[in-house]
Coordinates of C-alpha atoms in Angstrom, one line a residue:
Chain F
M1 CA -44.3 1.8 1.7
T2 CA -41.0 3.6 1.6
R3 CA -39.3 0.3 2.7
V4 CA -39.3 -1.3 -0.8
A5 CA -37.8 1.4 -2.9
P6 CA -34.6 1.9 -0.9
G7 CA -34.2 -1.8 -0.7
V8 CA -34.4 -2.2 -4.5
L9 CA -32.0 0.7 -5.0
K10 CA -29.6 -0.7 -2.5
Y11 CA -29.4 -4.2 -4.2
A12 CA -29.4 -2.6 -7.6
S13 CA -26.4 -0.5 -6.8
L14 CA -24.6 -3.5 -5.2
I15 CA -25.3 -5.6 -8.3
I16 CA -24.0 -2.9 -10.6
A17 CA -20.9 -2.6 -8.5
A18 CA -20.4 -6.3 -8.7
V19 CA -20.8 -6.3 -12.5
V20 CA -18.4 -3.4 -12.9
V21 CA -15.8 -5.3 -10.9
L22 CA -16.3 -8.7 -12.3
L23 CA -17.0 -8.0 -16.0
P24 CA -13.5 -6.8 -16.9
L25 CA -12.1 -9.8 -15.1
S26 CA -14.5 -12.3 -16.6
V27 CA -13.9 -11.2 -20.2
V28 CA -10.2 -11.8 -19.7
L29 CA -11.0 -15.2 -18.3
F30 CA -13.1 -15.9 -21.3
A31 CA -10.3 -14.8 -23.7
S32 CA -7.8 -17.0 -21.9
F33 CA -9.7 -20.2 -22.9
K34 CA -10.2 -19.3 -26.6
T35 CA -8.1 -20.6 -29.5
S36 CA -6.7 -17.8 -31.6
G37 CA -9.2 -18.5 -34.4
E38 CA -12.0 -18.4 -31.9
Y39 CA -10.7 -15.2 -30.4
S40 CA -10.7 -13.4 -33.7
T41 CA -14.2 -14.5 -34.7
T42 CA -16.1 -14.2 -31.5
G43 CA -16.9 -11.1 -29.4
P44 CA -15.2 -10.4 -26.1
L45 CA -18.4 -11.3 -24.1
A46 CA -18.9 -14.6 -25.8
P47 CA -17.8 -17.4 -23.5
P48 CA -15.3 -19.8 -24.9
S49 CA -16.6 -22.9 -26.7
N50 CA -14.2 -25.2 -24.8
W51 CA -13.6 -24.4 -21.1
F52 CA -10.8 -27.0 -21.0
N53 CA -8.6 -25.4 -23.6
L54 CA -5.5 -24.9 -21.6
E55 CA -3.1 -24.3 -24.4
N56 CA -2.8 -20.6 -23.8
F57 CA -1.9 -21.2 -20.2
S58 CA 0.9 -23.6 -21.2
I59 CA 2.2 -21.2 -23.8
A60 CA 2.2 -18.3 -21.2
F61 CA 3.8 -20.6 -18.7
R62 CA 6.6 -22.0 -20.9
Q63 CA 7.4 -19.1 -23.3
G64 CA 6.5 -16.3 -21.1
G65 CA 9.0 -17.3 -18.5
M66 CA 6.4 -17.4 -15.7
V67 CA 8.0 -20.3 -14.0
E68 CA 11.1 -18.2 -13.5
G69 CA 8.8 -15.3 -12.3
F70 CA 7.1 -17.4 -9.7
V71 CA 10.3 -18.9 -8.4
N72 CA 12.1 -15.6 -8.2
T73 CA 9.1 -13.9 -6.6
T74 CA 8.9 -16.7 -4.0
I75 CA 12.6 -16.4 -3.1
V76 CA 12.5 -12.7 -2.8
L77 CA 9.2 -12.8 -0.9
V78 CA 10.4 -15.4 1.7
V79 CA 13.8 -13.8 2.3
S80 CA 12.3 -10.3 2.6
L81 CA 9.5 -11.4 4.9
V82 CA 11.8 -13.2 7.3
G83 CA 14.2 -10.3 7.3
T84 CA 11.5 -7.7 7.9
I85 CA 10.1 -9.7 10.7
L86 CA 13.4 -10.1 12.5
I87 CA 14.7 -6.6 11.9
G88 CA 11.3 -5.0 12.7
T89 CA 10.5 -6.9 15.8
M90 CA 14.0 -6.4 17.2
A91 CA 13.8 -2.6 16.6
A92 CA 10.3 -2.5 18.1
Y93 CA 11.6 -4.5 21.2
A94 CA 14.5 -2.1 21.7
I95 CA 12.4 1.1 21.2
D96 CA 9.6 0.0 23.5
R97 CA 11.5 -1.7 26.3
F98 CA 14.8 0.2 26.7
A99 CA 15.5 3.7 27.8
F100 CA 18.6 4.6 25.8
R101 CA 20.3 7.7 24.4
G102 CA 18.9 8.5 20.9
R103 CA 15.7 6.7 21.3
R104 CA 13.5 9.7 20.6
L105 CA 15.8 10.6 17.7
I106 CA 15.4 7.2 16.2
M107 CA 11.6 7.3 16.6
G108 CA 11.6 10.7 14.9
L109 CA 13.7 9.3 12.0
F110 CA 11.2 6.5 11.4
L111 CA 8.3 9.0 11.7
V112 CA 9.7 11.4 9.1
A113 CA 10.6 8.5 6.8
T114 CA 7.0 7.5 6.5
L115 CA 6.4 10.8 4.7
I116 CA 8.9 10.2 1.9
P117 CA 7.2 8.3 -1.0
S118 CA 9.8 5.8 -2.1
V119 CA 9.1 6.2 -5.7
T120 CA 10.4 9.8 -5.6
S121 CA 13.8 8.9 -4.2
Q122 CA 14.4 6.0 -6.7
V123 CA 16.6 8.4 -8.7
A124 CA 19.1 8.6 -5.9
T125 CA 18.4 5.1 -4.4
F126 CA 19.5 3.6 -7.8
Q127 CA 22.9 5.2 -7.5
I128 CA 23.4 3.7 -4.0
I129 CA 22.3 0.2 -5.1
S130 CA 24.5 0.2 -8.1
G131 CA 27.3 1.7 -6.0
L132 CA 27.0 -1.3 -3.7
G133 CA 27.4 -3.5 -6.8
L134 CA 23.9 -5.0 -6.3
F135 CA 22.3 -3.9 -9.6
N136 CA 20.7 -6.7 -11.4
T137 CA 20.7 -9.1 -8.4
K138 CA 17.8 -10.4 -6.3
A139 CA 19.8 -9.1 -3.3
A140 CA 19.0 -5.5 -4.4
L141 CA 15.3 -6.2 -4.2
V142 CA 15.6 -7.9 -0.8
L143 CA 17.6 -5.0 0.5
L144 CA 15.1 -2.5 -0.8
F145 CA 12.1 -4.4 0.6
L146 CA 13.7 -4.6 4.0
G147 CA 14.9 -1.1 4.0
T148 CA 11.8 0.7 3.0
D149 CA 9.5 -0.9 5.4
I150 CA 8.6 1.5 8.1
I151 CA 5.0 0.6 8.3
A152 CA 6.0 -2.9 9.6
I153 CA 8.1 -1.4 12.4
Y154 CA 5.1 0.7 13.5
I155 CA 2.8 -2.2 13.5
F156 CA 5.3 -4.1 15.7
M157 CA 5.7 -1.1 18.0
Q158 CA 1.9 -0.9 18.4
F159 CA 1.6 -4.5 19.4
M160 CA 4.7 -4.4 21.5
A161 CA 3.1 -1.7 23.7
G162 CA 0.3 -4.1 24.4
I163 CA 2.6 -6.8 25.9
P164 CA 2.9 -6.4 29.6
V165 CA 6.4 -5.5 30.9
S166 CA 5.8 -7.9 33.8
L167 CA 6.4 -10.8 31.5
D168 CA 9.9 -9.5 30.7
E169 CA 10.5 -9.0 34.3
A170 CA 9.4 -12.4 35.3
A171 CA 11.7 -13.9 32.6
M172 CA 14.6 -11.8 33.9
I173 CA 14.1 -13.0 37.4
D174 CA 14.3 -16.5 36.0
G175 CA 17.7 -15.6 34.7
A176 CA 16.9 -15.0 31.0
N177 CA 19.1 -12.4 29.2
R178 CA 17.7 -9.8 26.8
W179 CA 18.2 -12.0 23.7
T180 CA 16.4 -14.9 25.3
I181 CA 13.5 -12.7 26.3
Y182 CA 13.2 -11.3 22.8
W183 CA 13.4 -14.8 21.3
R184 CA 11.4 -16.8 23.7
V185 CA 8.9 -14.4 25.1
I186 CA 8.4 -11.4 22.8
L187 CA 8.6 -13.0 19.4
P188 CA 5.9 -15.6 20.1
L189 CA 3.6 -13.0 21.6
L190 CA 4.0 -10.8 18.5
K191 CA 2.4 -13.6 16.3
P192 CA -0.7 -11.6 15.4
A193 CA 1.4 -8.6 14.4
I194 CA 3.7 -10.8 12.4
A195 CA 0.6 -12.3 10.6
T196 CA -0.5 -8.8 9.8
V197 CA 2.9 -7.8 8.4
V198 CA 3.3 -11.0 6.4
I199 CA -0.1 -10.3 4.7
I200 CA 0.4 -6.6 4.0
K201 CA 3.9 -7.0 2.9
G202 CA 3.4 -10.2 1.1
I203 CA 0.7 -8.6 -1.1
A204 CA 2.9 -5.6 -1.6
I205 CA 6.0 -7.6 -2.7
Y206 CA 3.9 -10.0 -4.9
N207 CA 2.4 -7.0 -6.7
E208 CA 5.5 -4.8 -6.8
F209 CA 6.3 -3.7 -10.4
Y210 CA 8.7 -0.8 -10.5
L211 CA 11.5 -2.1 -8.3
P212 CA 12.0 -5.4 -10.2
F213 CA 11.6 -3.5 -13.5
L214 CA 14.4 -1.1 -12.6
Y215 CA 16.7 -3.2 -10.5
L216 CA 16.4 -6.7 -12.0
P217 CA 16.1 -6.3 -15.7
S218 CA 17.7 -9.6 -16.6
E219 CA 15.5 -11.8 -14.5
G220 CA 11.7 -12.0 -14.3
M221 CA 9.6 -11.5 -11.3
I222 CA 5.8 -12.1 -11.5
S223 CA 5.1 -8.5 -12.5
T224 CA 8.0 -8.0 -14.9
S225 CA 7.4 -11.4 -16.6
L226 CA 3.9 -10.4 -17.2
F227 CA 4.8 -7.0 -18.4
N228 CA 7.2 -8.6 -20.9
F229 CA 4.2 -10.2 -22.6
K230 CA 3.6 -6.9 -24.2
G231 CA 6.4 -7.5 -26.7
P232 CA 6.4 -11.0 -28.0
F233 CA 2.7 -11.7 -27.5
G234 CA 1.6 -8.1 -28.5
A235 CA -1.1 -9.3 -30.8
Q236 CA -1.9 -12.6 -29.1
W237 CA -4.5 -11.4 -26.6
E238 CA -5.5 -14.9 -25.7
V239 CA -2.0 -15.7 -24.4
I240 CA -1.8 -12.3 -22.5
A241 CA -5.1 -13.1 -21.0
A242 CA -3.9 -16.5 -19.8
G243 CA -0.8 -14.9 -18.3
T244 CA -3.0 -12.3 -16.5
I245 CA -5.2 -15.0 -15.1
L246 CA -2.2 -17.0 -13.9
V247 CA -0.9 -14.0 -12.0
I248 CA -4.3 -13.1 -10.5
L249 CA -5.1 -16.7 -9.4
P250 CA -2.7 -17.0 -6.4
T251 CA -4.0 -13.7 -5.1
L252 CA -7.6 -14.9 -5.4
V253 CA -6.8 -18.1 -3.6
A254 CA -5.0 -16.3 -0.8
F255 CA -7.9 -13.8 -0.5
L256 CA -10.5 -16.5 -0.2
F257 CA -8.6 -18.2 2.5
L258 CA -7.3 -15.2 4.4
Q259 CA -10.2 -12.7 3.9
R260 CA -10.7 -11.8 7.5
W261 CA -7.0 -11.4 8.3
I262 CA -6.4 -9.3 5.2
Y263 CA -9.1 -6.9 6.2
K264 CA -7.8 -6.6 9.6
G265 CA -4.2 -6.3 8.5
L266 CA -5.1 -3.4 6.1
T267 CA -7.1 -1.5 8.6
A268 CA -4.2 -1.9 11.1
G269 CA -1.5 -1.1 8.5
A270 CA -2.8 1.5 6.2
V271 CA -3.8 4.2 8.6
K272 CA -1.0 3.9 11.1
Chain I
M1 CA 0.2 7.6 7.1
S2 CA -0.3 9.0 10.5
V3 CA 1.4 7.4 13.4
S4 CA 0.0 7.0 16.8
T5 CA 2.8 5.7 18.9
T6 CA 4.3 9.0 19.7
G7 CA 1.9 10.3 22.3
P8 CA 3.1 11.9 25.5
D9 CA 4.1 9.4 28.1
P10 CA 1.1 8.8 30.3
V11 CA 1.8 9.5 33.9
G12 CA 1.9 6.2 35.6
I13 CA -1.0 4.0 36.2
S14 CA 0.8 1.8 38.6
G15 CA 0.3 -1.7 40.0
P16 CA -0.4 -5.0 38.3
L17 CA -3.5 -3.7 36.6
H18 CA -1.2 -1.6 34.3
G19 CA -0.2 -4.4 32.1
V20 CA -3.7 -5.9 32.0
A21 CA -5.4 -2.7 31.0
V22 CA -2.9 -2.1 28.2
L23 CA -3.2 -5.6 26.9
D24 CA -7.0 -5.2 26.8
E25 CA -6.7 -1.9 24.9
G26 CA -4.3 -3.4 22.5
G27 CA -6.5 -6.4 21.8
R28 CA -9.6 -4.3 21.2
R29 CA -7.7 -2.0 19.0
G30 CA -6.4 -4.9 17.0
A31 CA -9.9 -6.4 16.6
D32 CA -11.8 -3.5 15.4
G33 CA -9.1 -1.6 13.7
G34 CA -10.8 1.7 14.6
P35 CA -9.1 5.0 14.7
G36 CA -5.9 4.3 16.5
G37 CA -5.7 4.3 20.2
R38 CA -2.5 5.4 21.5
R39 CA -0.2 4.7 24.3
G40 CA 3.2 6.1 24.9
P41 CA 5.8 3.6 26.0
G42 CA 5.2 5.1 29.4
R43 CA 7.0 3.7 32.4
S44 CA 8.2 0.6 30.9
P45 CA 11.5 1.6 29.3
R46 CA 12.6 3.5 32.3
R47 CA 11.7 0.6 34.6
A48 CA 13.4 -1.9 32.3
G49 CA 16.5 0.3 32.1
R50 CA 16.9 0.4 35.9
Q51 CA 16.5 -3.3 35.9
G52 CA 19.3 -3.6 33.3
R53 CA 21.7 -1.5 35.3
R54 CA 21.3 -3.7 38.4
D55 CA 23.1 -6.8 37.1
G56 CA 26.6 -7.3 38.2
P57 CA 30.1 -6.8 36.9
A58 CA 31.4 -3.9 34.7
G59 CA 31.7 -6.0 31.5
R60 CA 28.1 -7.0 31.6
R61 CA 27.1 -3.4 32.3
V62 CA 28.8 -2.3 29.1
L63 CA 27.1 -5.1 27.2
S64 CA 23.7 -4.2 28.7
R65 CA 24.3 -0.6 27.7
L66 CA 25.0 -1.7 24.2
T67 CA 22.1 -4.1 24.0
P68 CA 19.4 -1.7 22.8
Y69 CA 21.7 -0.4 20.1
L70 CA 22.4 -3.9 18.9
F71 CA 18.7 -4.5 18.6
V72 CA 18.0 -1.4 16.5
A73 CA 21.2 -1.4 14.5
A74 CA 19.9 -3.2 11.4
A75 CA 16.7 -1.2 11.2
V76 CA 18.3 2.1 11.7
G77 CA 21.2 1.2 9.3
L78 CA 18.8 0.3 6.5
L79 CA 16.8 3.4 7.3
L80 CA 19.8 5.7 6.9
L81 CA 21.2 3.8 3.9
L82 CA 18.0 3.6 1.9
T83 CA 15.9 6.6 3.0
Y84 CA 18.0 9.4 4.4
L85 CA 21.2 8.9 2.3
P86 CA 19.1 8.9 -1.0
A87 CA 17.2 11.9 0.2
A88 CA 20.4 13.8 1.0
N89 CA 22.0 12.8 -2.3
M90 CA 18.9 13.8 -4.1
L91 CA 19.2 17.3 -2.7
W92 CA 22.8 17.4 -3.8
Y93 CA 22.2 16.0 -7.3
S94 CA 19.4 18.5 -7.8
I95 CA 21.8 21.5 -7.9
T96 CA 24.1 19.7 -10.4
D97 CA 23.8 18.8 -14.0
W98 CA 25.0 15.2 -13.4
N99 CA 24.1 12.6 -15.9
G100 CA 24.3 9.6 -13.5
L101 CA 27.6 8.3 -14.9
G102 CA 31.1 9.1 -13.7
P103 CA 31.8 11.9 -11.2
V104 CA 29.6 14.9 -10.7
E105 CA 31.1 17.7 -12.8
N106 CA 29.2 21.0 -12.6
V107 CA 27.2 22.6 -9.9
V108 CA 24.5 24.6 -11.6
G109 CA 22.8 26.1 -8.5
L110 CA 19.1 26.5 -8.9
D111 CA 19.0 26.1 -12.6
N112 CA 17.2 22.7 -12.4
Y113 CA 14.5 24.1 -10.2
V114 CA 14.0 27.0 -12.6
E115 CA 13.6 24.5 -15.4
V116 CA 11.1 22.4 -13.4
F117 CA 8.9 25.5 -12.9
T118 CA 9.2 27.0 -16.4
N119 CA 9.4 24.0 -18.8
P120 CA 5.9 23.4 -20.1
R121 CA 6.6 19.8 -20.7
I122 CA 7.3 19.3 -17.0
L123 CA 4.5 21.6 -15.8
S124 CA 1.9 19.8 -17.9
V125 CA 2.1 16.8 -15.7
F126 CA 0.4 18.7 -12.9
G127 CA -2.6 18.9 -15.2
V128 CA -2.6 15.1 -15.5
S129 CA -2.7 14.8 -11.7
L130 CA -6.0 16.7 -11.7
Y131 CA -7.7 13.7 -13.4
Y132 CA -6.6 11.4 -10.7
F133 CA -7.4 13.9 -8.0
V134 CA -11.0 14.1 -9.3
G135 CA -11.0 10.3 -9.6
A136 CA -10.0 10.0 -6.0
F137 CA -13.1 12.0 -5.0
I138 CA -15.3 9.7 -6.9
Q139 CA -13.5 6.8 -5.4
M140 CA -14.0 8.0 -1.9
A141 CA -17.7 8.8 -2.5
L142 CA -18.3 5.3 -3.9
A143 CA -16.3 3.7 -1.0
L144 CA -18.3 5.7 1.6
Y145 CA -21.6 4.8 0.0
F146 CA -20.9 1.1 -0.2
A147 CA -19.2 1.0 3.2
T148 CA -22.4 2.6 4.8
L149 CA -24.6 0.2 2.9
L150 CA -22.7 -2.9 3.8
S151 CA -22.3 -2.1 7.5
F152 CA -26.0 -2.6 7.9
S153 CA -27.6 -6.0 7.4
T154 CA -27.6 -6.9 3.8
R155 CA -28.0 -10.2 2.0
F156 CA -24.7 -11.7 0.7
S157 CA -22.8 -8.9 2.4
N158 CA -19.7 -10.9 2.6
F159 CA -19.8 -11.6 -1.1
F160 CA -20.3 -7.9 -2.0
R161 CA -17.6 -6.8 0.4
G162 CA -15.2 -9.3 -1.1
V163 CA -16.0 -8.2 -4.7
I164 CA -15.7 -4.5 -4.0
F165 CA -12.4 -5.0 -2.1
F166 CA -10.7 -7.6 -4.3
P167 CA -9.4 -5.3 -7.1
Y168 CA -7.1 -3.7 -4.6
L169 CA -5.2 -7.0 -4.2
I170 CA -4.6 -7.6 -7.9
N171 CA -1.2 -7.1 -9.4
G172 CA -0.8 -3.7 -11.1
V173 CA 0.5 -5.2 -14.4
A174 CA -2.5 -7.6 -14.5
I175 CA -4.9 -4.7 -14.0
G176 CA -3.1 -2.9 -16.7
F177 CA -3.7 -5.8 -19.1
V178 CA -7.3 -6.3 -18.0
F179 CA -8.1 -2.7 -18.8
L180 CA -6.1 -2.6 -22.0
Y181 CA -8.3 -5.4 -23.1
L182 CA -11.4 -3.7 -21.9
F183 CA -10.6 -0.5 -23.7
Q184 CA -9.6 -2.0 -27.0
P185 CA -11.4 -0.6 -30.0
G186 CA -14.3 -3.0 -30.6
G187 CA -13.6 -4.6 -27.2
T188 CA -15.6 -5.2 -24.1
L189 CA -16.5 -1.7 -23.2
D190 CA -17.5 -0.8 -26.8
T191 CA -19.7 -3.9 -27.0
V192 CA -21.4 -3.1 -23.7
L193 CA -22.0 0.5 -24.7
G194 CA -23.3 -0.8 -28.1
W195 CA -26.2 -2.5 -26.2
F196 CA -27.1 0.9 -24.8
G197 CA -27.2 2.4 -28.3
M198 CA -23.8 4.0 -28.3
T199 CA -22.6 3.2 -31.8
D200 CA -19.5 5.5 -32.2
P201 CA -17.4 5.0 -29.1
P202 CA -14.2 7.0 -28.8
Q203 CA -10.7 5.6 -28.8
W204 CA -10.4 5.1 -25.0
L205 CA -6.6 5.1 -24.9
G206 CA -5.7 6.4 -28.3
D207 CA -7.5 9.7 -28.1
A208 CA -5.4 12.2 -26.0
D209 CA -8.6 13.9 -24.9
I210 CA -10.0 10.7 -23.4
A211 CA -7.0 8.7 -22.4
N212 CA -6.6 10.4 -19.0
Y213 CA -10.2 9.8 -18.1
S214 CA -9.8 6.1 -19.0
L215 CA -6.7 5.8 -16.9
A216 CA -8.2 7.7 -13.9
G217 CA -11.2 5.4 -14.2
T218 CA -8.9 2.3 -14.0
S219 CA -7.3 3.8 -10.9
V220 CA -10.7 4.3 -9.3
W221 CA -11.6 0.7 -10.1
R222 CA -8.3 -0.4 -8.5
Y223 CA -8.3 1.6 -5.3
T224 CA -12.0 2.0 -4.3
G225 CA -11.7 -1.3 -2.4
L226 CA -9.0 0.1 -0.1
N227 CA -11.0 3.2 0.9
F228 CA -14.0 0.9 1.3
V229 CA -12.3 -1.4 3.7
L230 CA -10.9 1.5 5.8
F231 CA -14.3 3.2 5.9
L232 CA -16.0 0.0 6.8
G233 CA -13.6 -0.7 9.6
A234 CA -14.1 2.8 11.0
I235 CA -17.9 2.6 10.7
Q236 CA -18.0 -0.7 12.5
S237 CA -16.0 0.7 15.4
I238 CA -18.8 3.1 16.1
P239 CA -20.7 1.7 19.1
N240 CA -24.0 0.0 18.2
D241 CA -26.1 1.6 20.9
L242 CA -25.7 5.0 19.1
Y243 CA -27.8 3.6 16.2
E244 CA -30.3 2.1 18.6
A245 CA -30.7 5.3 20.4
A246 CA -31.0 7.2 17.1
E247 CA -33.6 4.7 15.9
L248 CA -35.6 5.2 19.1
D249 CA -35.5 8.9 18.5
G250 CA -36.9 8.3 15.1
A251 CA -33.9 9.2 13.0
N252 CA -33.9 7.7 9.5
R253 CA -30.9 6.3 7.7
W254 CA -29.8 9.5 6.2
Q255 CA -30.0 11.3 9.5
Q256 CA -28.1 8.5 11.1
F257 CA -25.5 8.9 8.4
T258 CA -25.1 12.6 8.7
N259 CA -25.2 12.7 12.5
I260 CA -23.5 9.5 13.6
I261 CA -21.5 7.8 10.8
F262 CA -20.0 10.8 9.1
P263 CA -18.8 12.6 12.3
G264 CA -17.6 9.2 13.6
I265 CA -15.3 8.5 10.7
R266 CA -14.4 12.1 10.0
R267 CA -10.8 11.5 10.8
I268 CA -10.3 8.7 8.4
I269 CA -12.2 10.6 5.7
G270 CA -9.8 13.5 6.3
L271 CA -6.9 11.2 6.1
S272 CA -8.1 9.7 2.8
F273 CA -8.6 13.1 1.4
I274 CA -5.0 14.1 2.1
L275 CA -3.7 10.7 0.8
A276 CA -5.8 11.4 -2.4
V277 CA -3.8 14.7 -2.9
S278 CA -0.4 13.2 -2.5
G279 CA -1.5 10.0 -4.2
S280 CA -2.7 11.8 -7.3
L281 CA 0.7 13.5 -7.6
S282 CA 2.6 10.3 -7.4
V283 CA 0.5 8.1 -9.7
F284 CA 2.8 5.8 -11.6
E285 CA 1.9 2.2 -12.3
I286 CA -1.4 2.3 -14.2
P287 CA -0.4 4.9 -16.9
F288 CA 3.2 3.5 -17.2
I289 CA 1.9 0.0 -17.8
M290 CA -1.1 0.9 -20.0
T291 CA 0.2 3.8 -22.2
G292 CA 3.8 4.2 -21.2
G293 CA 3.0 7.9 -20.7
A294 CA 2.0 8.4 -24.4
N295 CA -0.8 10.7 -25.5
G296 CA -0.3 13.2 -22.8
T297 CA -0.8 10.7 -20.0
A298 CA 2.7 11.1 -18.4
T299 CA 2.4 11.8 -14.7
F300 CA 5.0 13.5 -12.5
V301 CA 6.7 10.2 -11.5
I302 CA 6.8 8.9 -15.0
Q303 CA 8.3 12.1 -16.2
T304 CA 10.8 12.1 -13.4
L305 CA 12.0 8.6 -14.0
Q306 CA 12.2 9.0 -17.7
T307 CA 14.2 12.1 -17.2
A308 CA 16.6 10.3 -15.0
F309 CA 16.9 6.9 -16.7
S310 CA 16.0 7.5 -20.3
Y311 CA 17.4 11.0 -20.9
R312 CA 20.1 10.6 -18.2
Q313 CA 19.4 14.0 -16.7
V314 CA 19.8 12.9 -13.1
G315 CA 20.3 16.4 -11.8
L316 CA 17.0 17.7 -13.3
A317 CA 15.1 14.5 -12.3
S318 CA 16.4 15.0 -8.8
A319 CA 15.1 18.5 -8.7
M320 CA 11.7 17.2 -9.9
A321 CA 11.7 14.6 -7.2
V322 CA 12.6 17.2 -4.6
V323 CA 9.7 19.4 -5.7
L324 CA 7.3 16.4 -5.5
L325 CA 8.7 15.5 -2.1
G326 CA 8.2 19.1 -1.0
I327 CA 4.6 19.1 -2.0
V328 CA 3.9 15.8 -0.3
L329 CA 5.5 17.1 2.9
V330 CA 3.4 20.3 2.8
V331 CA 0.2 18.3 2.3
T332 CA 1.1 16.0 5.1
W333 CA 1.8 18.9 7.4
I334 CA -1.6 20.4 6.5
Q335 CA -3.2 17.0 7.3
R336 CA -1.5 17.0 10.7
K337 CA -2.8 20.5 11.4
L338 CA -6.3 19.8 10.3
F339 CA -6.7 16.3 11.7
P340 CA -4.5 15.9 14.8
D341 CA -3.9 12.4 15.8
E342 CA -6.6 11.9 18.4
K343 CA -9.5 9.7 19.1
V344 CA -12.8 10.8 17.7
D345 CA -15.2 11.6 20.5
L346 CA -18.9 11.1 19.7
T347 CA -20.4 11.9 23.0

């Protein structure tokens, strides 16, 4: 007899949660398909009369500079990810496999660095980036994404510790040097860690708002292109809605395909 | 972010089993993502080092001594350039009245710090943090509730998991717009509340008394998913036979929750709590995108960055950043004291 009530409560709460999450997103989706006349006459919860009205999307895409945003984000994303993987795995390899002077100090430096929220040091970081002459270039963003990624190095170090040293030794007996071991043995074995880092960092870079806003004012990234909609499209909510949907869409697709790995990556990355 | 790679070196488990055991542990850890197992680098580096020294002529010996440094050079270089150098500069700027242009002119000692702690405009931002701090508790409670619910058999559990988690992945600017749209006068929220008979809704973002609640609510919507996934992972790493034993003993769900689940994930709850403290101090994106800090919604970080880049008071802004950093370090230190990095033992 007490079985039924908890069951009802349980599903009721889950359904409420789903509505709370999906409702704000659905109304934006609705708005994105409405013509401006329709938008001003219908309520926000009324579905659009024509689900194939793609005009807002094309306005957002063309006038909102979203093409540029997607291209720039892709470039920065790919370069930063490749760089992070190479730099991070190399550091993890050295720290885990070599005994060298300063090893503990370096580990301590990485440890303390996790405590510094990067948004607090932007005031001073900005002076360094502009001192290097990188202000307003994509290189500034790449450099910042590479340099602030301590979590990735930790994930690599964790996985590194799980790769048996006997593999290195076997390769060494076969005459491989350190670089060959890293490139041919270690890097392929770190694939799961690399997948984790690509996912966590990929999400972070795609969603990053402040760094492009501050360091790359003249070109749009996904976030800043969308943010700029506030000006010219201030009153045209149907166009802003279309832009918002365009930005969310790739995330949704990636999520649907990579669900399991995303969960795993976050549980491995967020707590370490 | 606690780090679990710095444990004391285990005293050697020798023989070929060494590697196998470690791999097994690593694999399991990766799969369940539970509270971090740890393993010091142990014997491996020393052994590898000896191996390195064995190979031949002097030139190669120098090279092999340099090898580890070559491997870490890029990472350490970037770390120093983009983390430690800015931190050191920040300390230096914080005792000057520099405007960010040209050379630093005057050293003003602790004046900036006095300003931070006496200027009501700056101090008021701590009040704003309280909204997010309370929000973080609601967020953790919701996440814990749904994580517990969805770790037992539930219909469509994958769907519900996905739905609860997904907001965390959405771009901050997109979330800002979604909620600006939701909170519009006569918009979605007002319409829905109208169904329930609320005819005179407040100005969700325009009214200074309400705006921070709206923003903190948006923040809860955005971040509950992350806590949810972390809790879910931790709950699932609790061995199943504990529940079976509890069920045999006649424990109900609530008893199972208080006696098994809660103690089992205490560490991650503690960690989330501390992250909530430092997180609510460093809130930035949602209020910046949605209100630009208007109507008394400016947070510490918004205030700091405006001071630096709009008012060009880099010295004062640096002092603010140093204070924030100090608070975060203290909070983290407390976390380390209260929740030392160790495995949770249920037995």
